[in-house]
PDB file of N, CA and C in Angstrom:
ATOM      1  N   UNK A  38       0.578  12.728  -4.085  1.00  0.00           N
ATOM      2  CA  UNK A  38       0.532  11.281  -4.196  1.00  0.00           C
ATOM      3  C   UNK A  38      -0.319  10.740  -3.055  1.00  0.00           C
ATOM      4  N   UNK A  39      -1.152   9.770  -3.390  1.00  0.00           N
ATOM      5  CA  UNK A  39      -2.066   9.184  -2.419  1.00  0.00           C
ATOM      6  C   UNK A  39      -1.831   7.674  -2.365  1.00  0.00           C
ATOM      7  N   UNK A  40      -1.535   7.165  -1.179  1.00  0.00           N
ATOM      8  CA  UNK A  40      -1.296   5.732  -0.992  1.00  0.00           C
ATOM      9  C   UNK A  40      -2.355   5.191  -0.049  1.00  0.00           C
ATOM     10  N   UNK A  41      -2.957   4.062  -0.443  1.00  0.00           N
ATOM     11  CA  UNK A  41      -3.943   3.413   0.420  1.00  0.00           C
ATOM     12  C   UNK A  41      -3.495   1.983   0.688  1.00  0.00           C
ATOM     13  N   UNK A  42      -3.539   1.611   1.964  1.00  0.00           N
ATOM     14  CA  UNK A  42      -3.243   0.246   2.371  1.00  0.00           C
ATOM     15  C   UNK A  42      -4.580  -0.381   2.714  1.00  0.00           C
ATOM     16  N   UNK A  43      -4.900  -1.467   2.042  1.00  0.00           N
ATOM     17  CA  UNK A  43      -6.222  -2.070   2.147  1.00  0.00           C
ATOM     18  C   UNK A  43      -6.130  -3.418   2.845  1.00  0.00           C
ATOM     19  N   UNK A  44      -6.907  -3.577   3.920  1.00  0.00           N
ATOM     20  CA  UNK A  44      -6.946  -4.846   4.644  1.00  0.00           C
ATOM     21  C   UNK A  44      -7.581  -4.678   6.003  1.00  0.00           C
ATOM     22  N   UNK A  45      -8.018  -5.782   6.588  1.00  0.00           N
ATOM     23  CA  UNK A  45      -8.762  -5.725   7.843  1.00  0.00           C
ATOM     24  C   UNK A  45      -7.909  -5.459   9.095  1.00  0.00           C
ATOM     25  N   UNK A  46      -6.619  -5.290   8.930  1.00  0.00           N
ATOM     26  CA  UNK A  46      -5.767  -5.025  10.097  1.00  0.00           C
ATOM     27  C   UNK A  46      -4.989  -6.243  10.561  1.00  0.00           C
ATOM     28  N   UNK A  47      -4.890  -7.228   9.694  1.00  0.00           N
ATOM     29  CA  UNK A  47      -4.174  -8.463  10.034  1.00  0.00           C
ATOM     30  C   UNK A  47      -2.656  -8.211  10.089  1.00  0.00           C
ATOM     31  N   UNK A  48      -1.937  -9.245  10.467  1.00  0.00           N
ATOM     32  CA  UNK A  48      -0.482  -9.162  10.575  1.00  0.00           C
ATOM     33  C   UNK A  48       0.162  -8.756   9.244  1.00  0.00           C
ATOM     34  N   UNK A  49      -0.310  -9.316   8.145  1.00  0.00           N
ATOM     35  CA  UNK A  49       0.243  -8.976   6.833  1.00  0.00           C
ATOM     36  C   UNK A  49      -0.054  -7.530   6.457  1.00  0.00           C
ATOM     37  N   UNK A  50      -1.232  -7.046   6.827  1.00  0.00           N
ATOM     38  CA  UNK A  50      -1.595  -5.658   6.548  1.00  0.00           C
ATOM     39  C   UNK A  50      -0.677  -4.704   7.313  1.00  0.00           C
ATOM     40  N   UNK A  51      -0.394  -5.054   8.553  1.00  0.00           N
ATOM     41  CA  UNK A  51       0.495  -4.234   9.375  1.00  0.00           C
ATOM     42  C   UNK A  51       1.907  -4.238   8.803  1.00  0.00           C
ATOM     43  N   UNK A  52       2.347  -5.384   8.308  1.00  0.00           N
ATOM     44  CA  UNK A  52       3.692  -5.486   7.710  1.00  0.00           C
ATOM     45  C   UNK A  52       3.765  -4.649   6.432  1.00  0.00           C
ATOM     46  N   UNK A  53       2.700  -4.676   5.638  1.00  0.00           N
ATOM     47  CA  UNK A  53       2.679  -3.870   4.415  1.00  0.00           C
ATOM     48  C   UNK A  53       2.773  -2.388   4.767  1.00  0.00           C
ATOM     49  N   UNK A  54       2.066  -1.973   5.812  1.00  0.00           N
ATOM     50  CA  UNK A  54       2.143  -0.559   6.234  1.00  0.00           C
ATOM     51  C   UNK A  54       3.572  -0.200   6.653  1.00  0.00           C
ATOM     52  N   UNK A  55       4.214  -1.086   7.413  1.00  0.00           N
ATOM     53  CA  UNK A  55       5.610  -0.847   7.817  1.00  0.00           C
ATOM     54  C   UNK A  55       6.505  -0.716   6.587  1.00  0.00           C
ATOM     55  N   UNK A  56       6.302  -1.593   5.605  1.00  0.00           N
ATOM     56  CA  UNK A  56       7.117  -1.559   4.395  1.00  0.00           C
ATOM     57  C   UNK A  56       6.882  -0.270   3.593  1.00  0.00           C
ATOM     58  N   UNK A  57       5.632   0.196   3.560  1.00  0.00           N
ATOM     59  CA  UNK A  57       5.318   1.458   2.880  1.00  0.00           C
ATOM     60  C   UNK A  57       6.028   2.604   3.588  1.00  0.00           C
ATOM     61  N   UNK A  58       5.970   2.610   4.910  1.00  0.00           N
ATOM     62  CA  UNK A  58       6.631   3.678   5.675  1.00  0.00           C
ATOM     63  C   UNK A  58       8.143   3.663   5.453  1.00  0.00           C
ATOM     64  N   UNK A  59       8.731   2.478   5.374  1.00  0.00           N
ATOM     65  CA  UNK A  59      10.161   2.357   5.084  1.00  0.00           C
ATOM     66  C   UNK A  59      10.468   2.926   3.704  1.00  0.00           C
ATOM     67  N   UNK A  60       9.658   2.572   2.723  1.00  0.00           N
ATOM     68  CA  UNK A  60       9.884   3.020   1.342  1.00  0.00           C
ATOM     69  C   UNK A  60       9.772   4.533   1.218  1.00  0.00           C
ATOM     70  N   UNK A  61       8.735   5.125   1.811  1.00  0.00           N
ATOM     71  CA  UNK A  61       8.582   6.575   1.672  1.00  0.00           C
ATOM     72  C   UNK A  61       9.664   7.317   2.448  1.00  0.00           C
ATOM     73  N   UNK A  62      10.127   6.721   3.523  1.00  0.00           N
ATOM     74  CA  UNK A  62      11.217   7.322   4.291  1.00  0.00           C
ATOM     75  C   UNK A  62      12.503   7.322   3.470  1.00  0.00           C
ATOM     76  N   UNK A  63      12.781   6.202   2.798  1.00  0.00           N
ATOM     77  CA  UNK A  63      13.987   6.107   1.966  1.00  0.00           C
ATOM     78  C   UNK A  63      13.943   7.077   0.793  1.00  0.00           C
ATOM     79  N   UNK A  64      12.736   7.296   0.245  1.00  0.00           N
ATOM     80  CA  UNK A  64      12.588   8.211  -0.881  1.00  0.00           C
ATOM     81  C   UNK A  64      12.539   9.672  -0.439  1.00  0.00           C
ATOM     82  N   UNK A  65      12.270   9.887   0.840  1.00  0.00           N
ATOM     83  CA  UNK A  65      12.188  11.252   1.350  1.00  0.00           C
ATOM     84  C   UNK A  65      10.958  12.005   0.867  1.00  0.00           C
ATOM     85  N   UNK A  66       9.863  11.274   0.665  1.00  0.00           N
ATOM     86  CA  UNK A  66       8.621  11.900   0.209  1.00  0.00           C
ATOM     87  C   UNK A  66       7.585  11.874   1.322  1.00  0.00           C
ATOM     88  N   UNK A  67       6.552  12.687   1.174  1.00  0.00           N
ATOM     89  CA  UNK A  67       5.495  12.738   2.191  1.00  0.00           C
ATOM     90  C   UNK A  67       4.121  12.621   1.536  1.00  0.00           C
ATOM     91  N   UNK A  68       3.794  11.440   1.040  1.00  0.00           N
ATOM     92  CA  UNK A  68       2.474  11.243   0.439  1.00  0.00           C
ATOM     93  C   UNK A  68       1.405  11.118   1.523  1.00  0.00           C
ATOM     94  N   UNK A  69       0.163  11.184   1.115  1.00  0.00           N
ATOM     95  CA  UNK A  69      -0.943  10.909   2.011  1.00  0.00           C
ATOM     96  C   UNK A  69      -1.089   9.393   2.094  1.00  0.00           C
ATOM     97  N   UNK A  70      -1.011   8.836   3.298  1.00  0.00           N
ATOM     98  CA  UNK A  70      -1.144   7.391   3.482  1.00  0.00           C
ATOM     99  C   UNK A  70      -2.422   7.128   4.278  1.00  0.00           C
ATOM    100  N   UNK A  71      -3.309   6.319   3.704  1.00  0.00           N
ATOM    101  CA  UNK A  71      -4.580   5.992   4.329  1.00  0.00           C
ATOM    102  C   UNK A  71      -4.685   4.491   4.508  1.00  0.00           C
ATOM    103  N   UNK A  72      -5.227   4.063   5.627  1.00  0.00           N
ATOM    104  CA  UNK A  72      -5.478   2.642   5.887  1.00  0.00           C
ATOM    105  C   UNK A  72      -6.974   2.408   5.747  1.00  0.00           C
ATOM    106  N   UNK A  73      -7.361   1.477   4.897  1.00  0.00           N
ATOM    107  CA  UNK A  73      -8.770   1.140   4.705  1.00  0.00           C
ATOM    108  C   UNK A  73      -9.013  -0.227   5.333  1.00  0.00           C
ATOM    109  N   UNK A  74      -9.779  -0.254   6.435  1.00  0.00           N
ATOM    110  CA  UNK A  74     -10.031  -1.498   7.165  1.00  0.00           C
ATOM    111  C   UNK A  74     -11.490  -1.928   7.142  1.00  0.00           C
ATOM    112  N   UNK A  75     -12.407  -1.020   6.837  1.00  0.00           N
ATOM    113  CA  UNK A  75     -13.830  -1.341   6.812  1.00  0.00           C
ATOM    114  C   UNK A  75     -14.142  -2.229   5.611  1.00  0.00           C
ATOM    115  N   UNK A  76     -14.832  -3.351   5.857  1.00  0.00           N
ATOM    116  CA  UNK A  76     -15.092  -4.321   4.783  1.00  0.00           C
ATOM    117  C   UNK A  76     -15.857  -3.720   3.605  1.00  0.00           C
ATOM    118  N   UNK A  77     -16.834  -2.888   3.868  1.00  0.00           N
ATOM    119  CA  UNK A  77     -17.595  -2.263   2.786  1.00  0.00           C
ATOM    120  C   UNK A  77     -16.683  -1.377   1.935  1.00  0.00           C
ATOM    121  N   UNK A  78     -15.768  -0.664   2.576  1.00  0.00           N
ATOM    122  CA  UNK A  78     -14.828   0.199   1.857  1.00  0.00           C
ATOM    123  C   UNK A  78     -13.799  -0.630   1.092  1.00  0.00           C
ATOM    124  N   UNK A  79     -13.372  -1.751   1.682  1.00  0.00           N
ATOM    125  CA  UNK A  79     -12.418  -2.641   1.003  1.00  0.00           C
ATOM    126  C   UNK A  79     -13.019  -3.138  -0.308  1.00  0.00           C
ATOM    127  N   UNK A  80     -14.279  -3.547  -0.265  1.00  0.00           N
ATOM    128  CA  UNK A  80     -14.960  -4.045  -1.466  1.00  0.00           C
ATOM    129  C   UNK A  80     -14.995  -2.959  -2.539  1.00  0.00           C
ATOM    130  N   UNK A  81     -15.243  -1.725  -2.146  1.00  0.00           N
ATOM    131  CA  UNK A  81     -15.314  -0.613  -3.104  1.00  0.00           C
ATOM    132  C   UNK A  81     -13.991  -0.354  -3.811  1.00  0.00           C
ATOM    133  N   UNK A  82     -12.868  -0.698  -3.167  1.00  0.00           N
ATOM    134  CA  UNK A  82     -11.551  -0.424  -3.767  1.00  0.00           C
ATOM    135  C   UNK A  82     -11.237  -1.338  -4.943  1.00  0.00           C
ATOM    136  N   UNK A  83     -11.874  -2.497  -4.982  1.00  0.00           N
ATOM    137  CA  UNK A  83     -11.573  -3.452  -6.039  1.00  0.00           C
ATOM    138  C   UNK A  83     -10.473  -4.431  -5.678  1.00  0.00           C
ATOM    139  N   UNK A  84      -9.926  -4.326  -4.463  1.00  0.00           N
ATOM    140  CA  UNK A  84      -8.914  -5.274  -4.005  1.00  0.00           C
ATOM    141  C   UNK A  84      -9.632  -6.570  -3.638  1.00  0.00           C
ATOM    142  N   UNK A  85      -9.306  -7.658  -4.345  1.00  0.00           N
ATOM    143  CA  UNK A  85      -9.993  -8.929  -4.121  1.00  0.00           C
ATOM    144  C   UNK A  85      -9.350  -9.743  -3.007  1.00  0.00           C
ATOM    145  N   UNK A  86      -8.041  -9.596  -2.834  1.00  0.00           N
ATOM    146  CA  UNK A  86      -7.321 -10.297  -1.762  1.00  0.00           C
ATOM    147  C   UNK A  86      -6.508  -9.272  -0.997  1.00  0.00           C
ATOM    148  N   UNK A  87      -6.578  -9.362   0.328  1.00  0.00           N
ATOM    149  CA  UNK A  87      -5.801  -8.433   1.135  1.00  0.00           C
ATOM    150  C   UNK A  87      -4.516  -9.105   1.593  1.00  0.00           C
ATOM    151  N   UNK A  88      -3.490  -8.361   1.915  1.00  0.00           N
ATOM    152  CA  UNK A  88      -3.458  -6.913   1.886  1.00  0.00           C
ATOM    153  C   UNK A  88      -3.323  -6.387   0.461  1.00  0.00           C
ATOM    154  N   UNK A  89      -3.762  -5.156   0.298  1.00  0.00           N
ATOM    155  CA  UNK A  89      -3.671  -4.515  -1.007  1.00  0.00           C
ATOM    156  C   UNK A  89      -3.007  -3.155  -0.882  1.00  0.00           C
ATOM    157  N   UNK A  90      -2.405  -2.728  -1.966  1.00  0.00           N
ATOM    158  CA  UNK A  90      -1.748  -1.429  -2.007  1.00  0.00           C
ATOM    159  C   UNK A  90      -2.255  -0.677  -3.227  1.00  0.00           C
ATOM    160  N   UNK A  91      -2.737   0.532  -2.976  1.00  0.00           N
ATOM    161  CA  UNK A  91      -3.262   1.382  -4.042  1.00  0.00           C
ATOM    162  C   UNK A  91      -2.438   2.665  -4.066  1.00  0.00           C
ATOM    163  N   UNK A  92      -1.951   3.004  -5.244  1.00  0.00           N
ATOM    164  CA  UNK A  92      -1.211   4.256  -5.420  1.00  0.00           C
ATOM    165  C   UNK A  92      -1.977   5.094  -6.429  1.00  0.00           C
ATOM    166  N   UNK A  93      -2.385   6.272  -5.985  1.00  0.00           N
ATOM    167  CA  UNK A  93      -3.161   7.193  -6.825  1.00  0.00           C
ATOM    168  C   UNK A  93      -4.310   6.476  -7.537  1.00  0.00           C
ATOM    169  N   UNK A  94      -5.127   5.791  -6.754  1.00  0.00           N
ATOM    170  CA  UNK A  94      -6.348   5.118  -7.208  1.00  0.00           C
ATOM    171  C   UNK A  94      -6.112   3.944  -8.159  1.00  0.00           C
ATOM    172  N   UNK A  95      -4.896   3.423  -8.209  1.00  0.00           N
ATOM    173  CA  UNK A  95      -4.600   2.246  -9.023  1.00  0.00           C
ATOM    174  C   UNK A  95      -4.108   1.122  -8.119  1.00  0.00           C
ATOM    175  N   UNK A  96      -4.768  -0.041  -8.184  1.00  0.00           N
ATOM    176  CA  UNK A  96      -4.340  -1.195  -7.389  1.00  0.00           C
ATOM    177  C   UNK A  96      -3.036  -1.708  -7.985  1.00  0.00           C
ATOM    178  N   UNK A  97      -1.974  -1.693  -7.173  1.00  0.00           N
ATOM    179  CA  UNK A  97      -0.660  -2.134  -7.658  1.00  0.00           C
ATOM    180  C   UNK A  97      -0.196  -3.431  -7.007  1.00  0.00           C
ATOM    181  N   UNK A  98      -0.759  -3.768  -5.847  1.00  0.00           N
ATOM    182  CA  UNK A  98      -0.427  -5.019  -5.160  1.00  0.00           C
ATOM    183  C   UNK A  98      -1.702  -5.546  -4.519  1.00  0.00           C
ATOM    184  N   UNK A  99      -1.922  -6.852  -4.650  1.00  0.00           N
ATOM    185  CA  UNK A  99      -3.094  -7.466  -4.036  1.00  0.00           C
ATOM    186  C   UNK A  99      -2.762  -8.882  -3.587  1.00  0.00           C
ATOM    187  N   UNK A 100      -3.111  -9.191  -2.328  1.00  0.00           N
ATOM    188  CA  UNK A 100      -2.966 -10.551  -1.836  1.00  0.00           C
ATOM    189  C   UNK A 100      -1.585 -10.933  -1.341  1.00  0.00           C
ATOM    190  N   UNK A 101      -0.714  -9.944  -1.177  1.00  0.00           N
ATOM    191  CA  UNK A 101       0.631 -10.247  -0.685  1.00  0.00           C
ATOM    192  C   UNK A 101       1.258  -9.002  -0.084  1.00  0.00           C
ATOM    193  N   UNK A 102       2.338  -9.215   0.645  1.00  0.00           N
ATOM    194  CA  UNK A 102       3.068  -8.112   1.271  1.00  0.00           C
ATOM    195  C   UNK A 102       4.235  -7.739   0.361  1.00  0.00           C
ATOM    196  N   UNK A 103       4.158  -6.544  -0.206  1.00  0.00           N
ATOM    197  CA  UNK A 103       5.252  -6.060  -1.055  1.00  0.00           C
ATOM    198  C   UNK A 103       6.411  -5.618  -0.169  1.00  0.00           C
ATOM    199  N   UNK A 104       7.617  -5.897  -0.621  1.00  0.00           N
ATOM    200  CA  UNK A 104       8.810  -5.490   0.126  1.00  0.00           C
ATOM    201  C   UNK A 104       9.102  -4.019  -0.146  1.00  0.00           C
ATOM    202  N   UNK A 105       9.821  -3.366   0.769  1.00  0.00           N
ATOM    203  CA  UNK A 105      10.123  -1.936   0.583  1.00  0.00           C
ATOM    204  C   UNK A 105      10.758  -1.619  -0.776  1.00  0.00           C
ATOM    205  N   UNK A 106      11.659  -2.474  -1.243  1.00  0.00           N
ATOM    206  CA  UNK A 106      12.330  -2.239  -2.523  1.00  0.00           C
ATOM    207  C   UNK A 106      11.317  -2.196  -3.675  1.00  0.00           C
ATOM    208  N   UNK A 107      10.362  -3.107  -3.660  1.00  0.00           N
ATOM    209  CA  UNK A 107       9.322  -3.125  -4.704  1.00  0.00           C
ATOM    210  C   UNK A 107       8.443  -1.880  -4.609  1.00  0.00           C
ATOM    211  N   UNK A 108       8.101  -1.494  -3.384  1.00  0.00           N
ATOM    212  CA  UNK A 108       7.260  -0.311  -3.184  1.00  0.00           C
ATOM    213  C   UNK A 108       7.976   0.937  -3.692  1.00  0.00           C
ATOM    214  N   UNK A 109       9.277   1.023  -3.441  1.00  0.00           N
ATOM    215  CA  UNK A 109      10.065   2.149  -3.945  1.00  0.00           C
ATOM    216  C   UNK A 109       9.972   2.208  -5.465  1.00  0.00           C
ATOM    217  N   UNK A 110      10.122   1.063  -6.119  1.00  0.00           N
ATOM    218  CA  UNK A 110      10.034   1.020  -7.584  1.00  0.00           C
ATOM    219  C   UNK A 110       8.654   1.460  -8.065  1.00  0.00           C
ATOM    220  N   UNK A 111       7.602   1.019  -7.367  1.00  0.00           N
ATOM    221  CA  UNK A 111       6.243   1.399  -7.750  1.00  0.00           C
ATOM    222  C   UNK A 111       6.018   2.905  -7.577  1.00  0.00           C
ATOM    223  N   UNK A 112       6.557   3.450  -6.505  1.00  0.00           N
ATOM    224  CA  UNK A 112       6.396   4.877  -6.252  1.00  0.00           C
ATOM    225  C   UNK A 112       7.193   5.717  -7.244  1.00  0.00           C
ATOM    226  N   UNK A 113       8.364   5.244  -7.625  1.00  0.00           N
ATOM    227  CA  UNK A 113       9.168   5.976  -8.605  1.00  0.00           C
ATOM    228  C   UNK A 113       8.553   5.911  -9.992  1.00  0.00           C
ATOM    229  N   UNK A 114       7.954   4.763 -10.324  1.00  0.00           N
ATOM    230  CA  UNK A 114       7.299   4.614 -11.622  1.00  0.00           C
ATOM    231  C   UNK A 114       6.101   5.544 -11.714  1.00  0.00           C
ATOM    232  N   UNK A 115       5.478   5.823 -10.583  1.00  0.00           N
ATOM    233  CA  UNK A 115       4.271   6.640 -10.541  1.00  0.00           C
ATOM    234  C   UNK A 115       4.581   8.125 -10.765  1.00  0.00           C
ATOM    235  N   UNK A 116       5.847   8.517 -10.612  1.00  0.00           N
ATOM    236  CA  UNK A 116       6.203   9.942 -10.754  1.00  0.00           C
ATOM    237  C   UNK A 116       6.044  10.412 -12.180  1.00  0.00           C
TER     238      UNK A 116
END
C-alpha cells in the first residue's frame, strides 16, 4: 500500500500527516508514506486543492484535513 500526502507543508498538511500516522497505527499496518511538497510534483498528482491524500495512486481527499476515522475507512476500503 502506498500513501501520499500532498501539500506545501502548511499547518493543514502537517495535521493530515499526523492523522494518517494515527490511522495506520490503529490499523497496525506499515504502508509506504510519502510527503509531496514540491509544487511541480503536486501539479502532477492531480490534487487541485491541498492538502490532498492519495492511496495507491487514487486521490481520495482534496482540500481538507481528513480525520483519522475517515482515513481508517479509506484504508480498509482499499484492501
